[in-house]
PDB file of C-alpha atoms in Angstrom:
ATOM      1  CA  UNK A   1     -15.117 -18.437   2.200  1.00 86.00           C
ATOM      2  CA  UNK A   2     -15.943 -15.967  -1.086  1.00 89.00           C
ATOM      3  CA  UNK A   3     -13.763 -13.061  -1.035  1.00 81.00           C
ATOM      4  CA  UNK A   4     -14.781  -9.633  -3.103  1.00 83.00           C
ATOM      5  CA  UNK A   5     -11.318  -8.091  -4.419  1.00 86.00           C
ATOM      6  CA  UNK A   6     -11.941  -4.604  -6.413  1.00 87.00           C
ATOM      7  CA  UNK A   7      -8.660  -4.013  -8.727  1.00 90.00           C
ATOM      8  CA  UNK A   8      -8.459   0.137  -9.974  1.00 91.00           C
ATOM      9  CA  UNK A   9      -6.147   1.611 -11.839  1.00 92.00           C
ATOM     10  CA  UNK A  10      -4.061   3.966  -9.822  1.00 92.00           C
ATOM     11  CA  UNK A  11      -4.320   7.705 -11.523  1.00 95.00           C
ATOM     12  CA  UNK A  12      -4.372  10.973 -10.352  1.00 96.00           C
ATOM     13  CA  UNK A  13      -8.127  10.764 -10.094  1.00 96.00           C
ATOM     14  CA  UNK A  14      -7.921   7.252  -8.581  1.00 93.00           C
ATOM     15  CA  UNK A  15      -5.636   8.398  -6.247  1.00 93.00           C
ATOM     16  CA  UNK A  16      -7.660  11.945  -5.152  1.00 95.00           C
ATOM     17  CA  UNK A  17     -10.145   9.777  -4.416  1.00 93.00           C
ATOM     18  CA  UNK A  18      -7.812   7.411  -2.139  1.00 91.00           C
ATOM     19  CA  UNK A  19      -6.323  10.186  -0.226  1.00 92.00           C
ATOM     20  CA  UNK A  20      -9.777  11.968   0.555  1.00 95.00           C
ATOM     21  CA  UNK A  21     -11.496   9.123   1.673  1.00 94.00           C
ATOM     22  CA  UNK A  22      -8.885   8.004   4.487  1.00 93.00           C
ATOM     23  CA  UNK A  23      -6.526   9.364   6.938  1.00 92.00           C
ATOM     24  CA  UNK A  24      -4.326   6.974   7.058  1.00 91.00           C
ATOM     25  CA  UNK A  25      -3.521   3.271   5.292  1.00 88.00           C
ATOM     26  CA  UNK A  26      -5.068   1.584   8.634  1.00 92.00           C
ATOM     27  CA  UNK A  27      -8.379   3.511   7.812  1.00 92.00           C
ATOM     28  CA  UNK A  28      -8.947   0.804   5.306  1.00 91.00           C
ATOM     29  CA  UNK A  29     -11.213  -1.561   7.149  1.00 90.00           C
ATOM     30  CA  UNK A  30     -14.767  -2.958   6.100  1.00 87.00           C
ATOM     31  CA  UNK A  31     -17.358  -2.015   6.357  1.00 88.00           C
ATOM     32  CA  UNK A  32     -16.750   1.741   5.445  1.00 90.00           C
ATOM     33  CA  UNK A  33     -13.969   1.212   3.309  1.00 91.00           C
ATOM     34  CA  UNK A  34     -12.520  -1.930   1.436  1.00 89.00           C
ATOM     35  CA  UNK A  35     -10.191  -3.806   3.627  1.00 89.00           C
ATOM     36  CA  UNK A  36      -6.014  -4.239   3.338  1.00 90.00           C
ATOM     37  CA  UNK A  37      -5.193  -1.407   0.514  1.00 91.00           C
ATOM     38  CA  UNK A  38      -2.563  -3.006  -1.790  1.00 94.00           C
ATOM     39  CA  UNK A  39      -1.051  -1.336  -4.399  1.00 94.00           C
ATOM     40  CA  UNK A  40       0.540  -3.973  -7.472  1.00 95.00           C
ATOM     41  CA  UNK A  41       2.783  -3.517 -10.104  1.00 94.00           C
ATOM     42  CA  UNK A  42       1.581  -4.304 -13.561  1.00 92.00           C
ATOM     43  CA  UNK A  43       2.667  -7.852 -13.231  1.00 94.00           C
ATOM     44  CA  UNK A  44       0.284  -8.687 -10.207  1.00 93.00           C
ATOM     45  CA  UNK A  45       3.553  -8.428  -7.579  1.00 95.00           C
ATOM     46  CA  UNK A  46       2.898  -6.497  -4.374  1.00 95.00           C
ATOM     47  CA  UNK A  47       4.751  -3.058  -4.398  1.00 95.00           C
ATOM     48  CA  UNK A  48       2.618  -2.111  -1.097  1.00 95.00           C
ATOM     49  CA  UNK A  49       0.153  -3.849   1.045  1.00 94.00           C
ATOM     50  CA  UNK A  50      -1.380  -3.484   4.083  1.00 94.00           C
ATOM     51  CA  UNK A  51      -3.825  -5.414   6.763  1.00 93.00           C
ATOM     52  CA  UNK A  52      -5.164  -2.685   8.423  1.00 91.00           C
ATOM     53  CA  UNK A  53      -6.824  -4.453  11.521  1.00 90.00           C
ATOM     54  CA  UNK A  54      -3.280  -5.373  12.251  1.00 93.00           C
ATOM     55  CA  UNK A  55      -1.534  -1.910  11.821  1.00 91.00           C
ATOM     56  CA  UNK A  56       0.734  -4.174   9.562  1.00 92.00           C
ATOM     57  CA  UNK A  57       1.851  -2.560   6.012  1.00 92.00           C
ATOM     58  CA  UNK A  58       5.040  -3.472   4.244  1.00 92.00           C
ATOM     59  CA  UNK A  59       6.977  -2.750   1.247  1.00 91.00           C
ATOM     60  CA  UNK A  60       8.629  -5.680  -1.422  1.00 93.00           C
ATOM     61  CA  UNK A  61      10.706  -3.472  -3.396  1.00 92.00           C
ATOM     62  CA  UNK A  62      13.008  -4.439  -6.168  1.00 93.00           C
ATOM     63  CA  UNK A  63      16.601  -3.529  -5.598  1.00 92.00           C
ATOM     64  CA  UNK A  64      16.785  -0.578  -7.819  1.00 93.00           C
ATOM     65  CA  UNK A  65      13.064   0.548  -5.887  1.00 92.00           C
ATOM     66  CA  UNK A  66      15.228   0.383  -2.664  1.00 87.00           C
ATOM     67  CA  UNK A  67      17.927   2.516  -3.541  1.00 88.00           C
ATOM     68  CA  UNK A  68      15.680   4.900  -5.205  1.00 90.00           C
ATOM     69  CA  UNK A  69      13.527   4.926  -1.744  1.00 86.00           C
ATOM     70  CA  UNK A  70      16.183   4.966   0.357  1.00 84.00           C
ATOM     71  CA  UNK A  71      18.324   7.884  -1.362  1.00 87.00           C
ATOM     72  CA  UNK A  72      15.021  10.228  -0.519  1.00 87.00           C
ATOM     73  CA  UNK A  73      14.437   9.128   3.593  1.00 83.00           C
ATOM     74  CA  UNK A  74      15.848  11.746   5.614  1.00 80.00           C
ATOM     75  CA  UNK A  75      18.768  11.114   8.038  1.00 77.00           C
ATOM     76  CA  UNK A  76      17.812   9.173  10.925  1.00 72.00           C
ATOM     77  CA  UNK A  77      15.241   7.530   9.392  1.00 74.00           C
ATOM     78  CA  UNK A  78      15.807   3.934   9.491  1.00 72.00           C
ATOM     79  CA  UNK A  79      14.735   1.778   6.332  1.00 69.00           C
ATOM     80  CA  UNK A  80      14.891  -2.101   7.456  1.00 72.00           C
ATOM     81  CA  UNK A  81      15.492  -5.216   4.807  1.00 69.00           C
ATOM     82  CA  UNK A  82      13.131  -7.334   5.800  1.00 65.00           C
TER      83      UNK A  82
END
């Protein structure tokens, strides 16, 4: 099976047009969109990723991404290790 995968840079431009052309990250299904929005470090590592026809998206966060996160999440919001 041939897979297309687009790679963007994310900007503020990039990312105008990301936000205005879904609702949601489980928007992101073929064949009006591209399917499973990931977002990747510069290294190729998954910070976010998503498979939208499963509702699934996760986070792989280095430690010091964690803490950073988890300082800003209001109380009573619960923010799972995986």
């Amino acid at each position: 099976m041939t897979v297309e995968r687009f790679l963007f840079r994310l900007d503020a431009e990039s990312l105008e047009v990301l936000v205005s052309s879904a609702s949601s990250l489980y928007d992101w299904v073929n064949p009006m969109l591209p399917e499973d929005l990931h977002f990747l470090r510069s290294d190729g590592s998954v910070v976010l990723g998503t498979v939208a026809q499963e509702d699934d998206a996760w986070l792989q966060l280095t430690p010091a991404e964690y803490e950073g996160i988890a300082a800003r999440i209001p109380r009573g919001v619960v923010l799972r290790r995986a």
